[in-house]
XYZ file of C-alpha atoms in Angstrom:
641
model
C 23.150 26.020 6.507
C 19.710 27.467 5.810
C 16.949 24.983 6.698
C 13.328 26.074 6.193
C 10.414 24.432 8.010
C 7.079 24.911 6.274
C 3.427 23.956 6.162
C 0.331 24.881 4.160
C -3.376 25.080 4.941
C -5.612 23.956 2.118
C -9.079 22.995 1.047
C -9.990 19.411 1.951
C -6.994 17.114 1.421
C -9.274 14.698 -0.456
C -9.641 17.362 -3.152
C -5.907 17.747 -3.804
C -6.196 16.707 -7.447
C -9.674 18.049 -8.191
C -10.174 21.362 -6.384
C -8.519 23.686 -8.867
C -7.025 27.165 -8.276
C -7.263 28.369 -4.713
C -6.607 24.940 -3.166
C -3.748 26.356 -1.068
C -5.204 28.865 1.390
C -2.294 29.811 3.664
C 1.462 29.243 3.629
C 3.826 29.407 6.575
C 7.601 29.008 6.870
C 10.392 29.685 9.353
C 14.068 29.023 10.083
C 14.076 25.410 11.316
C 17.432 25.678 13.069
C 16.455 28.491 15.461
C 14.030 27.806 18.350
C 11.337 30.473 18.510
C 12.071 31.767 15.003
C 9.234 33.958 13.683
C 6.854 32.319 11.219
C 6.273 34.002 7.887
C 2.641 33.768 6.783
C 1.325 34.476 3.294
C -1.685 33.790 1.125
C 0.629 33.732 -1.914
C 2.178 30.268 -2.453
C 4.823 31.712 -4.750
C 6.374 33.500 -1.788
C 6.720 30.140 -0.038
C 8.176 28.512 -3.158
C 10.805 31.251 -3.367
C 11.791 30.607 0.253
C 12.016 26.856 -0.411
C 14.002 27.295 -3.620
C 16.662 29.426 -1.903
C 16.991 27.154 1.168
C 19.796 24.608 1.512
C 17.333 22.103 2.989
C 13.618 22.059 3.755
C 11.584 20.162 6.309
C 7.983 19.430 7.207
C 5.653 16.566 8.051
C 4.387 14.436 5.145
C 5.434 17.137 2.708
C 6.655 14.695 0.032
C 3.199 13.167 -0.300
C 1.092 16.293 0.121
C 2.489 19.815 0.485
C 5.054 19.606 -2.312
C 2.525 17.867 -4.565
C 0.076 20.741 -4.056
C 2.753 23.365 -4.729
C 3.827 21.531 -7.880
C 0.308 20.900 -9.173
C -1.112 24.382 -8.707
C 1.921 26.691 -8.659
C 4.577 24.994 -10.829
C 7.021 24.256 -8.026
C 9.853 21.937 -9.132
C 8.765 18.841 -7.194
C 11.872 16.761 -7.803
C 14.329 19.574 -7.035
C 12.586 20.359 -3.751
C 12.221 16.668 -2.872
C 15.981 16.152 -3.207
C 16.652 18.540 -0.303
C 13.730 17.514 1.912
C 13.950 16.127 5.439
C 10.413 14.746 5.815
C 9.740 13.976 9.466
C 7.116 11.318 8.693
C 9.632 9.406 6.562
C 12.179 9.592 9.377
C 9.652 8.596 12.039
C 8.578 5.507 10.101
C 12.227 4.448 10.173
C 12.844 5.229 13.839
C 9.513 3.720 14.944
C 8.599 1.109 12.299
C 4.998 0.545 11.271
C 3.203 -2.130 13.254
C 0.711 -4.672 12.019
C -2.891 -3.482 12.036
C -4.231 -2.617 15.449
C -0.864 -2.572 17.245
C -0.474 1.209 16.955
C -3.168 3.789 17.707
C -4.933 5.628 14.921
C -2.990 8.728 13.884
C 0.293 7.373 15.270
C 2.293 9.048 12.492
C 0.346 12.288 12.423
C 2.153 15.527 13.232
C 0.463 15.963 16.594
C 1.191 12.423 17.845
C 4.729 12.425 16.473
C 5.535 15.788 18.012
C 4.154 14.585 21.341
C 6.535 11.594 21.401
C 9.478 14.001 21.139
C 8.185 16.550 23.626
C 7.371 19.129 20.964
C 4.182 21.175 21.162
C 1.769 19.984 18.478
C -1.398 21.265 16.865
C -3.593 23.985 18.321
C -6.430 22.810 20.578
C -8.737 24.663 22.940
C -10.789 23.695 25.975
C -14.549 24.251 26.225
C -14.221 27.907 27.119
C -11.764 28.440 24.282
C -14.230 26.800 21.913
C -16.963 29.099 23.169
C -14.738 32.160 22.622
C -14.126 31.181 18.989
C -17.829 30.565 18.375
C -18.655 33.915 19.989
C -16.121 35.704 17.787
C -17.450 34.196 14.560
C -21.141 33.490 15.250
C -21.947 35.858 18.125
C -23.059 35.568 21.756
C -26.323 33.793 20.983
C -24.637 30.807 19.326
C -21.897 30.699 21.949
C -24.381 30.644 24.804
C -26.148 27.629 23.286
C -23.050 25.448 23.697
C -23.164 22.826 26.418
C -20.302 20.933 27.949
C -19.815 17.423 26.639
C -17.454 14.532 27.242
C -14.586 16.095 25.282
C -12.148 18.307 27.143
C -10.196 19.567 24.134
C -11.173 20.575 20.622
C -9.190 20.852 17.391
C -9.122 24.465 16.293
C -9.054 23.539 12.594
C -12.048 21.197 12.860
C -13.944 23.852 14.797
C -13.172 26.538 12.205
C -14.149 24.187 9.387
C -17.538 23.601 11.010
C -18.140 27.281 11.736
C -17.233 28.472 8.242
C -18.786 25.526 6.397
C -15.667 23.938 4.903
C -11.871 24.032 4.822
C -11.971 26.183 1.698
C -14.309 28.727 3.301
C -12.277 29.597 6.397
C -11.374 33.289 6.332
C -7.693 33.577 5.450
C -7.242 36.376 7.973
C -8.935 34.485 10.814
C -6.515 34.860 13.770
C -7.038 31.303 15.034
C -6.512 29.923 11.526
C -3.216 31.806 11.249
C -2.167 30.721 14.739
C -2.968 27.104 13.870
C -0.665 27.301 10.838
C 2.088 28.994 12.853
C 1.978 26.226 15.454
C 2.328 23.551 12.756
C 5.368 25.302 11.310
C 6.872 25.688 14.787
C 6.220 22.008 15.550
C 7.846 20.984 12.263
C 10.942 23.027 13.087
C 11.123 21.552 16.582
C 10.782 18.020 15.232
C 13.525 18.646 12.717
C 16.003 19.820 15.354
C 15.412 16.785 17.582
C 15.137 14.212 14.792
C 18.223 15.517 13.051
C 20.218 14.877 16.220
C 18.700 11.400 16.549
C 19.533 10.535 12.942
C 23.094 11.792 13.415
C 23.426 9.225 16.185
C 22.262 6.359 13.961
C 24.711 3.982 12.290
C 25.927 5.100 8.871
C 23.929 2.372 7.104
C 20.780 3.548 8.865
C 21.427 7.158 7.845
C 21.929 6.070 4.252
C 18.683 4.125 4.260
C 16.758 7.137 5.578
C 18.141 9.308 2.782
C 17.408 6.579 0.224
C 13.844 6.302 1.526
C 13.346 10.008 0.890
C 14.341 9.458 -2.733
C 11.974 6.482 -2.988
C 9.115 8.524 -1.519
C 9.802 11.217 -4.103
C 9.606 8.640 -6.904
C 6.185 7.552 -5.653
C 5.096 11.156 -5.206
C 5.957 11.832 -8.821
C 3.795 8.857 -9.884
C 0.891 10.314 -7.909
C 1.418 13.724 -9.468
C 1.448 12.336 -13.023
C -1.545 10.039 -12.533
C -2.858 7.414 -14.954
C -5.332 7.835 -17.800
C -8.772 6.213 -17.616
C -11.059 4.934 -20.360
C -14.128 6.754 -19.032
C -16.665 5.230 -21.400
C -15.554 1.672 -20.683
C -15.462 2.335 -16.933
C -18.992 3.709 -16.960
C -20.225 0.781 -19.048
C -18.683 -1.801 -16.730
C -19.877 -0.031 -13.606
C -23.425 0.026 -14.973
C -23.300 -3.655 -15.913
C -21.920 -4.497 -12.479
C -24.730 -2.643 -10.746
C -27.257 -4.633 -12.760
C -25.572 -7.908 -11.740
C -25.521 -6.849 -8.098
C -29.198 -6.012 -8.140
C -29.969 -9.321 -9.827
C -27.883 -11.099 -7.181
C -29.693 -9.361 -4.348
C -33.034 -10.296 -5.921
C -31.965 -13.931 -6.176
C -30.815 -13.952 -2.548
C -34.183 -12.561 -1.566
C -36.336 -14.865 -3.657
C -34.328 -18.074 -3.182
C -32.971 -17.743 0.341
C -35.169 -15.147 2.000
C -32.497 -12.461 2.322
C -34.260 -9.295 3.603
C -34.065 -6.176 1.459
C -35.202 -3.566 3.975
C -32.890 -1.601 6.231
C -29.331 -0.373 5.822
C -27.644 -3.755 6.453
C -30.248 -6.478 5.839
C -27.585 -9.210 5.692
C -26.751 -8.569 9.358
C -30.222 -9.530 10.573
C -30.816 -13.085 11.771
C -32.708 -13.867 8.576
C -29.943 -12.301 6.487
C -27.211 -14.294 8.231
C -29.094 -17.530 7.678
C -29.730 -16.695 4.028
C -26.062 -15.955 3.343
C -24.903 -19.177 4.986
C -27.372 -21.287 3.022
C -26.451 -19.590 -0.233
C -22.768 -20.424 0.351
C -23.629 -24.044 1.161
C -25.574 -24.319 -2.077
C -22.416 -23.495 -4.056
C -20.975 -26.812 -2.853
C -19.073 -25.668 0.239
C -19.529 -28.134 3.081
C -20.776 -27.305 6.563
C -17.468 -28.590 7.918
C -15.426 -26.314 5.643
C -17.419 -23.258 6.743
C -17.116 -24.163 10.420
C -13.375 -24.786 10.139
C -12.384 -21.792 8.049
C -14.894 -18.943 8.276
C -14.634 -16.561 11.271
C -17.855 -16.367 13.265
C -19.485 -13.952 15.675
C -20.599 -14.620 19.240
C -23.896 -16.012 17.944
C -22.085 -18.448 15.651
C -23.058 -16.622 12.439
C -20.580 -16.006 9.627
C -18.852 -12.641 9.916
C -19.389 -10.445 6.873
C -17.002 -7.535 7.377
C -14.628 -6.381 4.651
C -11.626 -7.930 6.432
C -13.295 -11.363 6.160
C -15.072 -11.127 2.809
C -12.148 -9.693 0.827
C -9.709 -12.615 1.386
C -12.567 -15.095 1.006
C -13.452 -13.538 -2.330
C -9.847 -13.884 -3.495
C -9.801 -17.537 -2.448
C -13.154 -18.330 -4.065
C -12.099 -16.612 -7.288
C -9.630 -19.494 -7.666
C -11.835 -22.289 -6.356
C -15.567 -21.410 -6.386
C -16.566 -18.452 -8.588
C -20.231 -18.650 -7.477
C -19.211 -18.206 -3.851
C -16.936 -15.312 -4.848
C -19.892 -13.561 -6.488
C -21.940 -14.000 -3.296
C -19.150 -12.367 -1.305
C -19.098 -9.437 -3.722
C -22.851 -8.971 -3.346
C -22.553 -8.797 0.435
C -19.558 -6.462 0.176
C -21.785 -4.177 -1.890
C -24.466 -4.437 0.804
C -21.797 -3.289 3.274
C -21.407 -0.180 1.151
C -18.139 -1.247 -0.493
C -17.686 0.212 -3.971
C -16.733 -1.930 -6.948
C -13.380 -1.199 -8.551
C -15.139 0.646 -11.370
C -17.186 2.750 -8.988
C -14.085 3.592 -6.967
C -12.217 4.724 -10.082
C -15.134 6.952 -11.083
C -15.188 8.433 -7.571
C -11.541 9.485 -7.873
C -11.345 10.432 -11.522
C -10.222 13.972 -12.339
C -10.627 14.774 -16.013
C -9.426 11.639 -17.756
C -6.991 10.581 -14.999
C -6.730 9.174 -11.487
C -3.929 10.081 -9.075
C -3.469 7.257 -6.546
C -1.494 7.906 -3.374
C 1.385 5.434 -3.016
C 2.916 5.039 0.436
C 4.780 2.457 2.566
C 1.802 1.954 4.852
C 2.191 -1.795 5.370
C 4.322 -3.082 8.220
C 6.765 -4.733 5.798
C 7.204 -1.423 3.985
C 5.285 -2.612 0.921
C 3.418 0.140 -0.859
C -0.299 0.714 -0.612
C -2.151 2.419 -3.452
C -5.203 4.382 -2.409
C -7.635 6.715 -4.085
C -8.157 4.504 -6.084
C -6.504 1.269 -5.001
C -5.106 -0.146 -8.230
C -3.562 -3.076 -6.341
C -6.988 -4.740 -6.066
C -7.392 -5.038 -9.831
C -7.284 -8.681 -10.932
C -4.505 -10.249 -12.963
C -4.824 -14.040 -13.066
C -7.594 -16.379 -14.087
C -9.078 -13.984 -16.609
C -9.329 -11.163 -14.049
C -6.770 -9.109 -15.985
C -9.691 -7.850 -18.066
C -10.489 -5.525 -15.131
C -7.356 -3.557 -16.002
C -8.666 -2.614 -19.449
C -10.007 0.697 -18.122
C -6.480 2.040 -17.508
C -4.772 3.491 -20.588
C -1.446 4.825 -21.803
C -0.924 8.582 -21.506
C -2.140 9.258 -25.039
C -3.128 7.454 -28.211
C 0.475 7.868 -29.363
C 1.767 5.846 -26.408
C 1.454 2.291 -25.104
C 1.660 0.683 -21.685
C 4.120 -2.041 -20.755
C 4.353 -3.982 -17.483
C 7.876 -4.697 -16.257
C 7.850 -7.168 -13.400
C 10.597 -8.804 -11.351
C 11.225 -12.506 -11.955
C 10.293 -14.592 -8.869
C 11.534 -11.696 -6.763
C 10.049 -12.856 -3.441
C 11.870 -16.157 -3.736
C 15.071 -14.467 -4.909
C 14.917 -12.132 -1.927
C 14.687 -15.105 0.455
C 17.532 -16.851 -1.401
C 19.747 -13.808 -0.932
C 18.773 -13.415 2.709
C 19.220 -17.093 3.629
C 22.336 -17.720 1.474
C 21.238 -21.323 0.997
C 23.575 -22.471 -1.818
C 21.144 -25.080 -3.147
C 18.282 -22.617 -3.214
C 20.435 -19.932 -4.842
C 21.287 -22.336 -7.677
C 17.655 -22.322 -8.774
C 17.986 -18.729 -9.986
C 20.891 -19.253 -12.331
C 20.281 -18.352 -15.998
C 18.332 -20.941 -17.959
C 16.627 -22.474 -14.929
C 12.950 -22.200 -14.108
C 12.352 -21.963 -10.360
C 8.976 -23.655 -10.192
C 9.924 -26.486 -12.529
C 13.064 -27.122 -10.476
C 10.976 -27.099 -7.318
C 8.516 -29.617 -8.779
C 11.430 -31.875 -9.680
C 13.143 -31.615 -6.304
C 10.198 -31.382 -3.929
C 7.775 -33.804 -5.549
C 10.488 -36.076 -6.983
C 8.978 -36.127 -10.478
C 11.357 -37.661 -13.061
C 8.740 -36.828 -15.697
C 9.419 -33.159 -14.987
C 13.126 -33.623 -15.706
C 12.370 -35.172 -19.085
C 10.027 -32.351 -20.072
C 12.489 -29.737 -18.835
C 15.139 -31.230 -21.102
C 12.789 -30.848 -24.071
C 11.426 -27.406 -23.121
C 14.387 -25.151 -22.245
C 14.358 -26.022 -18.568
C 10.620 -25.565 -18.042
C 7.924 -28.079 -17.170
C 4.279 -27.069 -17.474
C 2.667 -29.928 -15.552
C 0.306 -29.654 -12.572
C 3.180 -30.267 -10.165
C 4.882 -27.072 -11.290
C 1.675 -25.185 -10.451
C 1.566 -26.834 -7.022
C 5.179 -25.881 -6.371
C 4.474 -22.310 -7.478
C 1.490 -22.116 -5.128
C 3.462 -23.374 -2.164
C 6.843 -21.701 -2.412
C 6.043 -18.138 -1.278
C 3.834 -19.152 1.622
C 6.341 -21.733 2.801
C 9.223 -19.248 2.647
C 7.166 -16.994 4.892
C 6.549 -19.685 7.494
C 3.230 -21.093 6.326
C 2.656 -24.647 7.576
C 0.918 -27.432 5.612
C -2.502 -26.888 7.189
C -2.492 -23.136 6.565
C -1.087 -23.657 3.079
C -3.918 -26.049 2.208
C -6.541 -23.725 3.683
C -5.308 -20.461 2.188
C -4.346 -21.728 -1.262
C -6.866 -24.503 -1.789
C -4.146 -27.191 -1.925
C -4.834 -30.795 -1.058
C -3.503 -31.374 2.463
C -1.437 -34.367 1.364
C 0.264 -32.251 -1.325
C 0.891 -29.484 1.207
C 2.512 -31.925 3.645
C 4.576 -33.452 0.877
C 5.726 -29.983 -0.176
C 6.698 -29.044 3.373
C 8.710 -32.243 3.866
C 10.407 -31.856 0.504
C 11.492 -28.289 1.259
C 13.012 -29.321 4.573
C 15.000 -32.093 2.922
C 16.141 -30.067 -0.097
C 17.046 -26.753 1.564
C 18.372 -27.229 5.114
C 20.207 -23.875 5.165
C 17.003 -22.056 4.253
C 15.188 -23.927 7.032
C 17.899 -22.961 9.507
C 17.613 -19.305 8.443
C 13.852 -19.366 9.057
C 14.396 -20.692 12.575
C 17.111 -18.126 13.284
C 14.828 -15.254 12.287
C 12.031 -16.593 14.487
C 14.450 -16.763 17.387
C 15.685 -13.212 16.751
C 12.071 -12.053 16.639
C 11.379 -13.637 20.040
C 8.767 -16.099 18.789
C 6.629 -17.416 21.629
C 5.977 -21.060 22.387
C 2.509 -22.312 21.518
C -0.069 -20.933 23.947
C 2.256 -18.312 25.465
C 1.732 -14.557 25.205
C 4.440 -11.925 24.945
C 4.625 -9.443 27.850
C 3.241 -5.974 27.166
C 6.655 -4.350 27.699
C 8.347 -6.701 25.231
C 5.644 -7.265 22.641
C 7.745 -6.856 19.493
C 11.256 -7.000 18.094
C 12.919 -5.093 15.257
C 14.561 -7.005 12.400
C 16.182 -5.540 9.279
C 15.673 -6.295 5.606
C 18.526 -7.034 3.253
C 18.799 -3.301 2.555
C 18.660 -2.169 6.190
C 14.985 -1.258 6.528
C 13.786 -1.876 10.119
C 10.611 -3.966 10.291
C 8.568 -4.567 13.411
C 7.659 -8.174 14.239
C 5.002 -8.880 16.865
C 6.302 -11.650 19.117
C 2.892 -13.321 19.340
C 2.921 -13.693 15.544
C 6.650 -14.060 14.995
C 6.545 -17.699 13.816
C 5.185 -16.609 10.445
C 5.633 -12.848 10.630
C 9.424 -12.815 11.047
C 10.295 -14.320 7.673
C 7.280 -12.730 5.981
C 8.293 -9.235 7.086
C 11.873 -9.779 6.004
C 10.973 -11.407 2.697
C 8.281 -8.926 1.700
C 10.268 -5.975 3.012
C 13.375 -7.003 1.088
C 11.283 -7.558 -2.045
C 9.926 -4.036 -1.711
C 13.455 -2.688 -1.252
C 14.629 -4.552 -4.351
C 11.895 -2.909 -6.432
C 12.768 0.496 -4.949
C 16.457 -0.006 -5.712
C 15.638 -0.970 -9.297
C 13.550 2.165 -9.828
C 16.270 4.390 -8.360
C 18.728 2.943 -10.876
C 16.713 4.383 -13.756
C 17.660 7.779 -15.225
C 15.101 10.419 -14.257
C 13.518 10.730 -17.751
C 12.777 6.997 -17.872
C 11.595 6.903 -14.253
C 9.128 9.676 -15.043
C 7.405 7.254 -17.408
C 6.270 5.163 -14.426
C 2.489 5.261 -13.949
C 1.816 2.622 -11.274
C 3.636 0.225 -8.959
C 1.813 -2.988 -8.087
C 3.982 -4.919 -5.616
C 6.845 -6.153 -7.850
C 5.566 -4.716 -11.108
C 6.000 -1.288 -12.640
C 3.646 0.017 -15.333
C 5.279 2.400 -17.821
C 3.742 4.594 -20.528
C 6.101 4.743 -23.525
C 5.980 6.241 -27.035
C 4.639 3.674 -29.511
C 7.640 3.974 -31.788
C 10.321 1.629 -30.432
C 8.348 0.789 -27.276
C 9.447 -2.854 -27.141
C 13.127 -1.982 -27.379
C 12.741 0.826 -24.855
C 11.036 -1.554 -22.402
C 13.894 -4.030 -22.821
C 16.457 -1.302 -22.061
C 14.535 -0.233 -18.957
C 14.380 -3.816 -17.680
C 18.149 -4.171 -18.158
C 18.792 -0.947 -16.253
C 16.661 -2.257 -13.378
C 18.624 -5.515 -13.107
C 21.340 -5.997 -10.493
C 22.832 -8.552 -8.108
C 21.478 -9.013 -4.585
C 23.843 -10.998 -2.375
C 24.823 -13.364 -5.152
C 21.320 -13.700 -6.616
C 20.542 -12.068 -9.953
C 17.538 -9.731 -9.916
C 16.063 -9.810 -13.399
C 12.923 -8.387 -14.972
C 10.474 -9.508 -17.587
C 8.607 -7.231 -19.972
C 5.025 -7.753 -21.063
C 3.588 -7.166 -24.503
C 2.842 -3.505 -25.232
C -0.761 -2.345 -25.370
C -2.988 0.713 -25.358
C -4.570 -0.615 -22.148
C -3.140 -2.133 -19.003
C -5.145 -5.331 -19.564
C -3.636 -5.854 -22.998
C -0.187 -6.155 -21.430
C -1.148 -9.642 -20.242
C -2.535 -11.079 -23.435
C -4.052 -10.276 -26.780
C -7.375 -11.747 -25.652
C -7.772 -8.961 -23.074
C -6.892 -6.267 -25.583
C -9.327 -7.574 -28.189
C -12.029 -7.832 -25.531
C -11.798 -4.065 -25.130
């Protein structure tokens, strides 16, 4: 069997979709099955493509989400054909060593160098101080080399050094010997990783092997979405970005004039005066001192923290409860240097399209969308208007959103096998109305459901809808009230009602916490036993930190299984229909379809994506069709455009 390991050197990876011809600078490939096999090096990508086309299998690190995309974009490589025979070592490593929650794994954990090191394979090319001096002397001469002084570092990346010396990735001389050696080492490392990982995978259970292969197919689906990209309404984006900048400046002026927020310096809101001004401005929106003290993280000096990790979830909460406070958070995010969604889209636009990366970067396996992050676009409470800047592929096509029906809850129903909970997903029943009836004991709901095809639209249905996902994932009444703005008495009532109505589901939650090694209150997990591995309903391993297992165990399983359900649904589509996919936002796929017959085509796609998961039907709803993404959620958003 002919297996080819390969790698490419390129201009800056950030310019993958915008650089143009010449993006790929060097190509290297070798026989992956033979240790010490010579590496072929070429400046002609077509020579590499020929080698990949004739191989039985190909391997490399992160090639599905980068190398193959570059070869397809600039040199017409058949992305899908090559992806089908790829053994991508980063995909395999994420399975063998599941992604941890933020901060639990070092930066670069899944990079080629770090991954190779864990398997005893030589990684990327580095040099010590004298080696650095030799390279500088070769390229810049003795004078520049003699100026170098020893620092704290004891090793230096050859590629970073060459980039600095030549003035950019795209300016490195293609015949530079260290550049060529760097590429050769990457190819050699990829081949070495393949040989070891292939043996490891062969030793895995059959179900695990199948999941790894399936995950390669899923990664290829997402890679294809990145390659295709999504069209942008440039004029509307520019207009909204400009209007947003004017609002931000007006907000900063108001903060300055009303509350004394400084305007000088890079981060004026981090000064003592700035901290005081921000706090007072929040209080003036009607938030109490007690609410701030109880819920807002503070620094050592007692001031409100204003980092992105704090302000972003607060903004989402305030969007539902206190719009004025949400706007204040956005102003401070801008002062941190965070771009608005419109500015971010403009930053990443190439021609009339953006090409977001989609990868399973979250610990549950859920996809992240970056460059730009379309997942942060609003949907509810009028925020869907933000999506108006994203368009169908052409004026002869329309967009349609196809989203899974209560899929998080259905995933938990299938996992727990609670018969009473599973009943709620039978045809003709509305989950949240049924929950309002059962949990809050509302006979009025039953009467309205009888009149309205099983659905009740009262406030209790909304409360049930708010509570169900968090509760399934281990959220207690206090956290539920704090995170979702629920009244604490309603949250407690919901919690008690769930325990009484669904005892099997409750038992499943406790079993998963026990399997995850949840710690007793106040205890800390030992460093050598800090996490446990659980598996989703499809066999994906997810890492659960023992110190957070009380909520993380069921959340990882529920979210991870939901992600796997969406992946399974997409894999069920014939390739031509799957190629119409333009974005994946959690449990929703956005498709660009020809106008003629779009509604019927969307219905057919949703039927193809439906299947049974452990006795629970997975069904999909289709939105209205529209020229813009926003219009999928209502005519009012389309007309606003």
